[in-house]
Coordinates of C-alpha atoms in Angstrom, one line a residue:
X462 CA 34.5 -31.7 36.2
X463 CA 31.2 -32.5 34.3
X464 CA 30.2 -36.1 34.4
X465 CA 29.3 -37.8 31.1
X466 CA 26.9 -40.5 30.4
X467 CA 28.2 -43.7 28.7
X468 CA 27.0 -45.0 25.4
X469 CA 25.8 -43.5 22.1
X470 CA 22.8 -41.2 21.8
X471 CA 19.5 -42.8 21.2
X472 CA 17.1 -41.4 18.5
X473 CA 14.0 -41.0 20.7
X474 CA 11.8 -38.0 20.8
X475 CA 11.9 -36.0 24.1
X476 CA 9.1 -33.9 25.6
X477 CA 9.9 -31.5 28.5
X478 CA 6.9 -30.7 30.6
X479 CA 7.4 -27.9 33.2
X480 CA 5.6 -27.4 36.5
X481 CA 3.0 -24.9 37.7
X482 CA 4.2 -21.4 36.9
X483 CA 6.8 -22.8 34.5
X484 CA 5.3 -21.3 31.3
X485 CA 5.1 -17.7 30.2
X486 CA 1.7 -16.2 29.7
X487 CA 0.5 -13.1 28.0
X488 CA -2.8 -11.3 27.3
X489 CA -3.8 -12.3 23.7
X490 CA -5.6 -9.0 23.1
X491 CA -3.1 -6.5 24.4
X492 CA 0.1 -8.6 24.0
X493 CA 1.0 -7.6 27.7
X494 CA 3.0 -10.3 29.6
X495 CA 1.0 -11.7 32.5
X496 CA 3.7 -14.0 33.7
X497 CA 7.3 -14.2 32.8
X498 CA 8.4 -10.6 32.6
X499 CA 12.0 -11.6 32.5
X500 CA 13.5 -8.4 33.7
X501 CA 13.5 -6.2 36.7
X502 CA 11.0 -3.4 36.2
X503 CA 9.5 -2.7 39.6
X504 CA 10.0 -5.4 42.1
X505 CA 7.4 -4.1 44.5
X506 CA 4.5 -5.5 46.4
X507 CA 2.1 -3.4 44.2
X508 CA 3.6 -4.8 41.0
X509 CA 3.0 -8.4 42.2
X510 CA -0.5 -7.6 43.3
X511 CA -1.5 -6.2 39.8
X512 CA 0.0 -9.2 38.1
X513 CA -1.8 -11.6 40.5
X514 CA -5.1 -10.1 39.8
X515 CA -4.6 -10.4 36.0
X516 CA -4.0 -14.2 36.4
X517 CA -7.5 -14.9 37.8
X518 CA -9.3 -17.5 35.6
X519 CA -12.6 -16.2 34.2
X520 CA -15.9 -18.2 33.9
X521 CA -15.4 -18.6 30.2
X522 CA -12.0 -20.1 30.6
X523 CA -13.3 -22.6 33.2
X524 CA -16.0 -23.6 30.8
X525 CA -13.4 -24.3 28.1
X526 CA -13.7 -21.0 26.1
X527 CA -10.0 -20.3 26.2
X528 CA -7.9 -17.9 24.1
X529 CA -7.8 -14.8 26.3
X530 CA -4.4 -15.9 27.5
X531 CA -1.7 -17.1 25.2
X532 CA 1.3 -19.4 26.1
X533 CA 4.6 -18.0 24.8
X534 CA 7.1 -20.5 25.9
X535 CA 8.9 -22.1 29.0
X536 CA 9.8 -19.7 31.8
X537 CA 13.2 -18.1 31.0
X538 CA 13.9 -16.3 34.3
X539 CA 13.0 -16.8 37.9
X540 CA 9.7 -15.3 38.9
X541 CA 7.7 -14.8 42.1
X542 CA 4.1 -14.3 43.2
X543 CA 4.0 -14.0 47.1
X544 CA 1.9 -16.9 48.5
X545 CA 2.5 -18.9 45.3
X546 CA 6.3 -19.1 45.8
X547 CA 9.1 -18.9 43.3
X548 CA 9.2 -20.4 39.8
X549 CA 12.5 -21.5 38.4
X550 CA 13.6 -21.4 34.7
X551 CA 14.0 -24.6 32.7
X552 CA 16.9 -23.5 30.6
X553 CA 19.4 -25.9 32.2
X554 CA 17.2 -29.0 31.4
X555 CA 16.4 -27.8 27.9
X556 CA 20.1 -27.2 27.2
X557 CA 21.1 -30.6 28.6
X558 CA 18.5 -32.5 26.5
X559 CA 19.3 -30.5 23.4
X560 CA 22.8 -31.9 23.7
X561 CA 21.5 -35.4 24.3
X562 CA 19.1 -35.8 21.4
X563 CA 20.3 -36.9 17.9
X564 CA 19.0 -33.6 16.4
X565 CA 17.3 -30.5 18.0
X566 CA 14.1 -31.4 16.1
X567 CA 13.7 -34.5 18.4
X568 CA 13.2 -32.1 21.4
X569 CA 9.8 -30.6 22.3
X570 CA 9.4 -28.2 25.2
X571 CA 5.6 -28.1 26.2
X572 CA 4.6 -24.9 27.8
X573 CA 0.9 -24.7 28.9
X574 CA -1.5 -22.4 30.8
X575 CA -0.9 -23.8 34.3
X576 CA -3.9 -21.9 35.7
X577 CA -6.2 -24.4 33.9
X578 CA -7.0 -27.9 35.0
X579 CA -4.6 -30.8 34.5
X580 CA -7.4 -32.6 32.5
X581 CA -7.5 -29.7 30.0
X582 CA -3.7 -29.4 29.6
X583 CA -3.2 -33.2 29.6
X584 CA -5.4 -33.4 26.6
X585 CA -3.3 -30.8 24.8
X586 CA -0.2 -32.6 25.8
X587 CA -1.4 -36.0 24.5
X588 CA -2.1 -34.4 21.0
X589 CA 1.2 -32.5 21.0
X590 CA 3.2 -35.6 21.9
X591 CA 1.6 -37.6 19.2
X592 CA 2.3 -34.9 16.6
X593 CA 5.9 -34.4 17.8
X594 CA 6.6 -38.2 17.6
X595 CA 5.1 -38.5 14.1
X596 CA 7.0 -35.4 12.9
X597 CA 10.3 -36.7 14.3
X598 CA 9.9 -40.1 12.8
X599 CA 9.5 -38.5 9.4
X600 CA 12.5 -36.2 9.9
X601 CA 15.6 -36.8 7.6
X602 CA 17.9 -37.2 10.7
X603 CA 15.7 -39.9 12.1
X604 CA 15.6 -41.7 8.8
X605 CA 19.4 -41.5 8.5
X606 CA 19.8 -42.9 12.1
X607 CA 17.5 -45.9 11.3
X608 CA 19.2 -46.6 7.9
X609 CA 22.5 -46.7 9.8
X610 CA 21.1 -49.0 12.5
X611 CA 18.0 -50.9 11.2
X612 CA 17.7 -52.9 14.4
X613 CA 17.0 -49.6 16.3
X614 CA 13.4 -49.4 14.9
X615 CA 11.4 -46.2 14.9
X616 CA 11.9 -43.6 17.7
X617 CA 9.8 -43.7 20.8
X618 CA 8.8 -41.1 23.4
X619 CA 10.8 -39.9 26.5
X620 CA 9.0 -37.5 28.9
X621 CA 10.9 -35.4 31.4
X622 CA 8.4 -33.7 33.7
X623 CA 8.7 -31.5 36.6
X624 CA 6.1 -31.0 39.4
X625 CA 2.7 -30.5 37.9
X626 CA 4.1 -31.6 34.5
X627 CA 4.2 -35.2 35.8
X628 CA 0.4 -35.0 36.4
X629 CA -0.1 -33.7 32.8
X630 CA 2.0 -36.7 31.5
X631 CA -0.1 -39.2 33.5
X632 CA -3.3 -37.5 32.2
X633 CA -2.0 -37.6 28.6
X634 CA -1.4 -41.3 28.8
X635 CA -4.8 -41.8 30.5
X636 CA -6.5 -40.0 27.6
X637 CA -4.6 -41.6 24.8
X638 CA -3.8 -45.2 25.6
X639 CA -1.9 -45.6 22.3
X640 CA 0.8 -43.4 23.6
X641 CA 1.7 -46.0 26.1
X642 CA 2.9 -48.4 23.4
X643 CA 5.3 -45.7 22.2
X644 CA 6.9 -44.8 25.5
X645 CA 10.5 -45.7 26.3
X646 CA 10.7 -43.8 29.6
X647 CA 9.0 -41.2 31.8
X648 CA 11.0 -39.3 34.3
X649 CA 9.0 -37.2 36.8
X650 CA 10.8 -34.8 39.1
X651 CA 9.1 -33.6 42.3
X652 CA 5.6 -34.4 41.0
X653 CA 2.9 -34.2 43.7
X654 CA 1.1 -37.4 42.6
X655 CA -0.6 -37.3 46.0
X656 CA -0.9 -33.6 46.2
X657 CA 0.8 -30.9 48.2
X658 CA -0.3 -29.1 51.4
X659 CA 1.1 -25.9 49.9
X660 CA -1.9 -25.8 47.6
X661 CA -4.0 -25.5 50.8
X662 CA -1.9 -22.5 51.8
X663 CA -2.5 -20.9 48.4
X664 CA -6.2 -21.3 48.7
X665 CA -6.3 -20.1 52.3
X666 CA -3.8 -17.3 51.9
X667 CA -6.4 -14.7 52.5
X668 CA -6.0 -15.2 56.2
X669 CA -3.1 -15.1 58.6
X670 CA -0.2 -15.0 56.2
X671 CA 2.5 -12.2 56.5
X672 CA 2.7 -11.5 52.8
X673 CA 3.4 -8.1 51.1
X674 CA 0.2 -8.3 49.0
X675 CA -3.4 -7.8 50.0
X676 CA -4.8 -11.0 51.5
X677 CA -8.1 -10.6 49.6
X678 CA -6.4 -10.6 46.3
X679 CA -4.4 -13.7 47.0
X680 CA -7.4 -15.7 48.1
X681 CA -9.7 -14.4 45.4
X682 CA -7.3 -15.3 42.6
X683 CA -6.2 -18.6 43.9
X684 CA -9.8 -19.9 44.3
X685 CA -10.4 -19.4 40.5
X686 CA -7.6 -21.6 39.3
X687 CA -8.7 -25.2 38.4
X688 CA -5.0 -26.2 38.2
X689 CA -4.4 -25.3 41.8
X690 CA -7.3 -27.6 43.0
X691 CA -5.6 -30.6 41.1
X692 CA -2.6 -30.1 43.5
X693 CA -4.5 -30.4 46.7
X694 CA -3.4 -33.3 49.0
X695 CA -4.9 -36.8 48.4
X696 CA -3.4 -38.4 51.4
X697 CA -4.4 -38.0 55.2
X698 CA -3.2 -34.5 55.6
X699 CA -6.2 -32.7 57.3
X700 CA -6.0 -33.0 61.0
X701 CA -9.5 -32.8 62.6
X702 CA -11.2 -34.4 65.6
X703 CA -8.0 -36.1 66.8
X704 CA -7.2 -37.9 63.5
X705 CA -6.1 -37.0 59.9
X706 CA -8.2 -37.6 56.8
X707 CA -8.0 -36.9 53.1
X708 CA -9.5 -33.5 52.4
X709 CA -12.9 -33.9 50.7
X710 CA -15.1 -31.3 48.9
X711 CA -16.4 -29.7 52.0
X712 CA -13.0 -29.6 53.5
X713 CA -11.7 -27.8 50.4
X714 CA -14.6 -25.3 50.6
X715 CA -13.7 -24.7 54.3
X716 CA -10.2 -23.5 53.4
X717 CA -11.5 -21.0 50.8
X718 CA -12.2 -23.2 47.7
X719 CA -15.1 -23.0 45.4
X720 CA -17.5 -26.0 45.7
X721 CA -17.8 -26.6 41.9
X722 CA -14.0 -26.6 41.3
X723 CA -13.4 -28.7 44.5
X724 CA -15.9 -31.4 43.3
X725 CA -14.4 -31.4 39.8
X726 CA -10.9 -31.9 41.2
X727 CA -12.0 -34.7 43.6
X728 CA -13.8 -36.5 40.9
X729 CA -10.9 -36.1 38.5
X730 CA -8.3 -37.5 40.9
X731 CA -10.5 -40.4 41.9
X732 CA -11.0 -41.4 38.3
X733 CA -7.1 -41.3 37.7
X734 CA -6.1 -43.2 40.8
X735 CA -5.3 -46.4 38.9
X736 CA -3.3 -44.7 36.1
X737 CA 0.4 -45.6 36.2
X738 CA 3.4 -44.5 34.1
X739 CA 5.4 -47.1 32.0
X740 CA 9.2 -47.2 32.5
X741 CA 8.8 -44.6 35.2
X742 CA 11.9 -43.1 36.9
X743 CA 10.8 -41.0 39.9
X744 CA 13.0 -38.3 41.3
X745 CA 12.0 -37.2 44.8
X746 CA 13.3 -34.4 47.0
X747 CA 13.9 -35.0 50.7
X748 CA 15.5 -33.6 53.8
X749 CA 13.9 -30.1 53.3
X750 CA 11.4 -28.5 55.7
X751 CA 8.0 -29.2 54.1
X752 CA 4.4 -28.7 55.3
X753 CA 2.8 -32.1 55.3
X754 CA -0.4 -31.6 57.3
X755 CA -2.8 -28.8 58.4
X756 CA -5.7 -28.1 60.7
X757 CA -8.2 -25.3 60.7
X758 CA -8.6 -22.7 63.5
X759 CA -11.5 -20.2 62.9
X760 CA -11.1 -20.7 59.1
X761 CA -7.4 -20.1 59.1
X762 CA -5.1 -23.1 58.1
X763 CA -2.4 -23.9 60.6
X764 CA 0.3 -26.0 59.0
X765 CA 2.5 -28.8 60.5
X766 CA 5.5 -30.8 59.5
X767 CA 4.2 -34.1 60.8
X768 CA 1.7 -36.9 60.3
X769 CA 0.2 -39.3 62.8
X770 CA 1.8 -42.7 63.3
X771 CA -0.3 -45.7 62.5
X772 CA -0.1 -49.4 62.7
X773 CA 0.0 -51.6 59.6
X774 CA -3.9 -51.8 59.6
X775 CA -4.2 -48.1 59.7
X776 CA -5.0 -47.6 63.4
X777 CA -3.6 -44.6 65.3
X778 CA -0.7 -45.2 67.6
X779 CA -1.2 -43.2 70.9
X780 CA 1.6 -41.8 73.0
X781 CA 1.8 -42.4 76.8
X782 CA -0.9 -39.8 77.3
X783 CA -3.3 -41.3 74.8
X784 CA -2.8 -38.7 72.1
X785 CA -1.8 -39.6 68.5
X786 CA 2.0 -39.9 68.1
X787 CA 3.4 -37.3 65.8
X788 CA 5.8 -38.5 63.1
X789 CA 8.0 -35.8 61.7
X790 CA 8.2 -35.8 57.9
X791 CA 10.2 -33.9 55.2
X792 CA 10.1 -33.5 51.5
X793 CA 11.5 -31.0 48.9
X794 CA 10.0 -27.9 50.6
X795 CA 6.8 -28.1 48.5
X796 CA 5.9 -31.8 48.1
X797 CA 6.0 -34.3 50.9
X798 CA 8.5 -37.1 50.2
X799 CA 6.1 -39.9 49.8
X800 CA 3.4 -37.7 48.1
X801 CA 5.8 -37.6 45.1
X802 CA 5.8 -41.4 44.6
X803 CA 3.3 -43.1 42.3
X804 CA 2.0 -46.6 43.0
X805 CA 3.8 -49.0 40.7
X806 CA 7.1 -47.1 40.7
X807 CA 9.9 -49.7 41.1
X808 CA 12.5 -47.6 42.8
X809 CA 12.3 -43.8 43.5
X810 CA 15.6 -41.9 43.5
X811 CA 16.1 -39.4 46.3
X812 CA 18.0 -36.2 46.4
X813 CA 18.6 -33.5 49.1
X814 CA 17.2 -30.6 47.1
X815 CA 14.3 -28.3 47.3
X816 CA 11.5 -28.4 44.8
X817 CA 12.6 -25.8 42.2
X818 CA 16.3 -26.7 42.5
X819 CA 15.6 -30.4 41.7
X820 CA 15.1 -29.7 38.0
X821 CA 18.4 -27.8 37.8
X822 CA 20.5 -30.1 39.9
X823 CA 23.5 -31.6 38.2
X824 CA 22.6 -35.2 39.3
X825 CA 19.0 -34.9 37.9
X826 CA 20.3 -33.4 34.6
X827 CA 22.7 -36.3 34.3
X828 CA 19.8 -38.7 34.9
X829 CA 17.7 -37.1 32.2
X830 CA 20.7 -37.2 29.8
X831 CA 21.2 -40.9 30.8
X832 CA 17.7 -41.8 29.4
X833 CA 19.0 -40.8 26.0
X834 CA 22.1 -43.0 26.3
X835 CA 20.3 -46.3 26.7
X836 CA 20.0 -46.2 30.5
X837 CA 16.5 -47.4 31.7
X838 CA 16.8 -48.1 35.3
X839 CA 18.3 -46.2 38.3
X840 CA 20.6 -49.1 39.3
X841 CA 22.3 -48.8 35.9
X842 CA 23.5 -45.3 36.7
X843 CA 25.8 -46.2 39.5
X844 CA 27.8 -43.3 41.0
X845 CA 25.9 -40.8 38.9
X846 CA 23.2 -40.9 41.5
X847 CA 25.5 -39.9 44.3
X848 CA 24.2 -37.0 46.4
X849 CA 26.3 -37.0 49.6
X850 CA 25.5 -33.4 50.5
X851 CA 22.6 -34.2 52.8
X852 CA 22.6 -30.8 54.5
X853 CA 19.5 -28.6 54.3
X854 CA 19.4 -25.0 53.1
X855 CA 16.8 -22.7 54.5
X856 CA 15.8 -19.2 53.4
X857 CA 12.7 -17.1 53.8
X858 CA 10.0 -17.1 51.1
X859 CA 10.7 -13.4 50.6
X860 CA 12.5 -10.4 52.2
X861 CA 11.8 -6.6 52.4
X862 CA 14.3 -4.2 50.9
X863 CA 16.5 -2.7 53.6
X864 CA 16.1 -5.7 56.0
X865 CA 18.7 -8.5 56.2
X866 CA 17.4 -12.0 55.7
X867 CA 18.6 -15.1 57.4
X868 CA 20.3 -18.1 55.7
X869 CA 20.5 -21.3 57.7
X870 CA 22.3 -24.6 56.8
X871 CA 21.3 -27.6 58.9
X872 CA 22.7 -31.1 59.0
X873 CA 26.3 -30.0 58.4
X874 CA 28.9 -32.8 58.9
X875 CA 32.0 -32.2 61.0
X876 CA 34.9 -30.6 59.2
X877 CA 32.6 -29.6 56.3
X878 CA 34.0 -26.6 54.4
X879 CA 30.9 -24.8 53.1
X880 CA 30.8 -21.4 51.3
X881 CA 27.8 -19.2 50.6
X882 CA 27.2 -16.8 47.8
X883 CA 24.2 -14.7 47.0
X884 CA 23.7 -13.5 43.4
X885 CA 21.2 -11.1 42.0
X886 CA 19.7 -12.8 38.9
X887 CA 16.9 -10.5 37.5
X888 CA 18.6 -7.1 37.6
X889 CA 22.0 -5.5 37.7
X890 CA 24.7 -8.1 38.8
X891 CA 25.2 -8.1 42.5
X892 CA 27.3 -10.7 44.3
X893 CA 27.4 -11.0 48.1
X894 CA 29.4 -13.6 50.2
X895 CA 27.8 -14.0 53.6
X896 CA 29.9 -15.9 56.1
X897 CA 28.3 -19.0 57.6
X898 CA 29.0 -19.3 61.3
X899 CA 28.1 -22.0 63.8
X900 CA 25.1 -21.5 66.0
X901 CA 25.9 -22.1 69.7
X902 CA 24.0 -25.0 71.2
X903 CA 22.8 -26.3 67.8
X904 CA 25.4 -28.8 66.5
X905 CA 25.5 -29.1 62.7
X906 CA 23.8 -25.7 62.1
X907 CA 25.4 -22.7 60.4
X908 CA 23.8 -19.3 59.8
X909 CA 24.5 -16.1 57.9
X910 CA 22.8 -12.8 57.3
X911 CA 22.4 -11.1 54.0
X912 CA 21.4 -7.6 53.1
X913 CA 21.0 -7.0 49.3
X914 CA 21.2 -3.4 48.2
X915 CA 18.4 -3.4 45.6
X916 CA 15.1 -5.1 44.9
X917 CA 15.0 -8.2 42.7
X918 CA 15.4 -12.0 42.7
X919 CA 18.4 -13.4 44.5
X920 CA 19.8 -16.9 44.3
X921 CA 21.4 -18.2 47.5
X922 CA 24.0 -20.9 46.8
X923 CA 25.9 -23.0 49.3
X924 CA 28.8 -25.2 48.0
X925 CA 31.0 -27.8 49.7
X926 CA 29.0 -30.9 49.2
X927 CA 28.5 -33.3 46.2
X928 CA 26.8 -30.4 44.4
X929 CA 25.6 -27.0 45.3
X930 CA 22.3 -26.3 47.1
X931 CA 20.4 -23.3 45.8
X932 CA 17.3 -21.3 46.8
X933 CA 15.6 -18.2 45.5
X934 CA 14.8 -15.2 47.7
X935 CA 12.8 -12.4 46.2
X936 CA 13.6 -9.0 47.8
X937 CA 10.6 -6.7 47.5
X938 CA 10.5 -2.9 47.8
X939 CA 7.5 -2.8 50.1
X940 CA 7.9 1.0 50.8
X941 CA 6.4 1.7 47.4
X942 CA 3.1 -0.2 47.8
X943 CA 1.1 3.0 47.5

């Protein structure tokens, strides 16, 4: 049964800001879709390689002469570029917030060209948010609301931002300080305020990764995208010389980055370090296997799920043999748990969901809706925040057609009754029901094997907890690479 938020709807203006790869892009000259095809045409490695090359950022675009690529809207179907991961649609959040606002005119989805820098897109967001608020305040439905309740005063802004969208929101408020006075709440979901090691993987993907696209294409295209550099880790994630440090310009160059873009990103993040978000509600994913650190071996990044333990004054804590103690860490599968927290946040709210699934999770949708029903702080939401299903769902980044892929569920409580379903979502309907079985010698771990019959994007769903856990697995026809 769907949970409902208490209280009447407020008359605020809402802006939904998606994450990286969350907006559809097309070539302005030809009208050809570059990202967000929305239907199964040829789910092959070759098709993804061609699309990847078309997404490279040109010198003109980096210098601000944009227009080659048009933004057509929020992503409406799940998409994949190997090495960059899967992008989830935002339809559930848009639908939820459309039900929560006083009138549809109060809602503004803000798609953007995620290949470009946060600084560029944040400026566009600042202008769009101001126009949206002014237009909504002049709208007849807003006037009727205020006439019926004069004490309500004019509408204010509510931002709901996923992943990179939270960085854009912070940038918008940094660039237009007047917006801060018109903010009622900002909700960020899985935002890498301190970066993500997965961005290192993207830059370094030209070496050592078993992906079904040419390594040279991955590395070449990734290195052209300013937006990707803005997602690089800003905490001690680079393991070198027996310690860990924040990656600097030369460290970024060493993993395959361009020096000019690396310097621009480092300068940008340094200048924004003190920018906070007013009335900030932070949603953080946890309990999922997440790369939190990396080291370099002959130019190839080797990733780890640990950091080094330190004392309160920052000194390394050695083990019995004098080596730094490793401290296992988790996150949402993309963003390390504490990298998603911004200084000044009163109380982050944690959920056991992976990065893309967070924005579609029922609990997170309820939180966003709650912002429109007068709820400001997490403690006011009570049982709405319950997420007792602390198990972890693991699937591969992709699978080849004709080869079964493994599904693993870890942290399963005794007597838990879990069910697994796998559904094709980008092509003809296909529903599979793999059986989860205990793994001998590994208490709390269940596994299943799945063999889809056609290429496409598949959603793995495990139910039996407080709410379902979901992950996307692209199945590629690697036979037709050419």
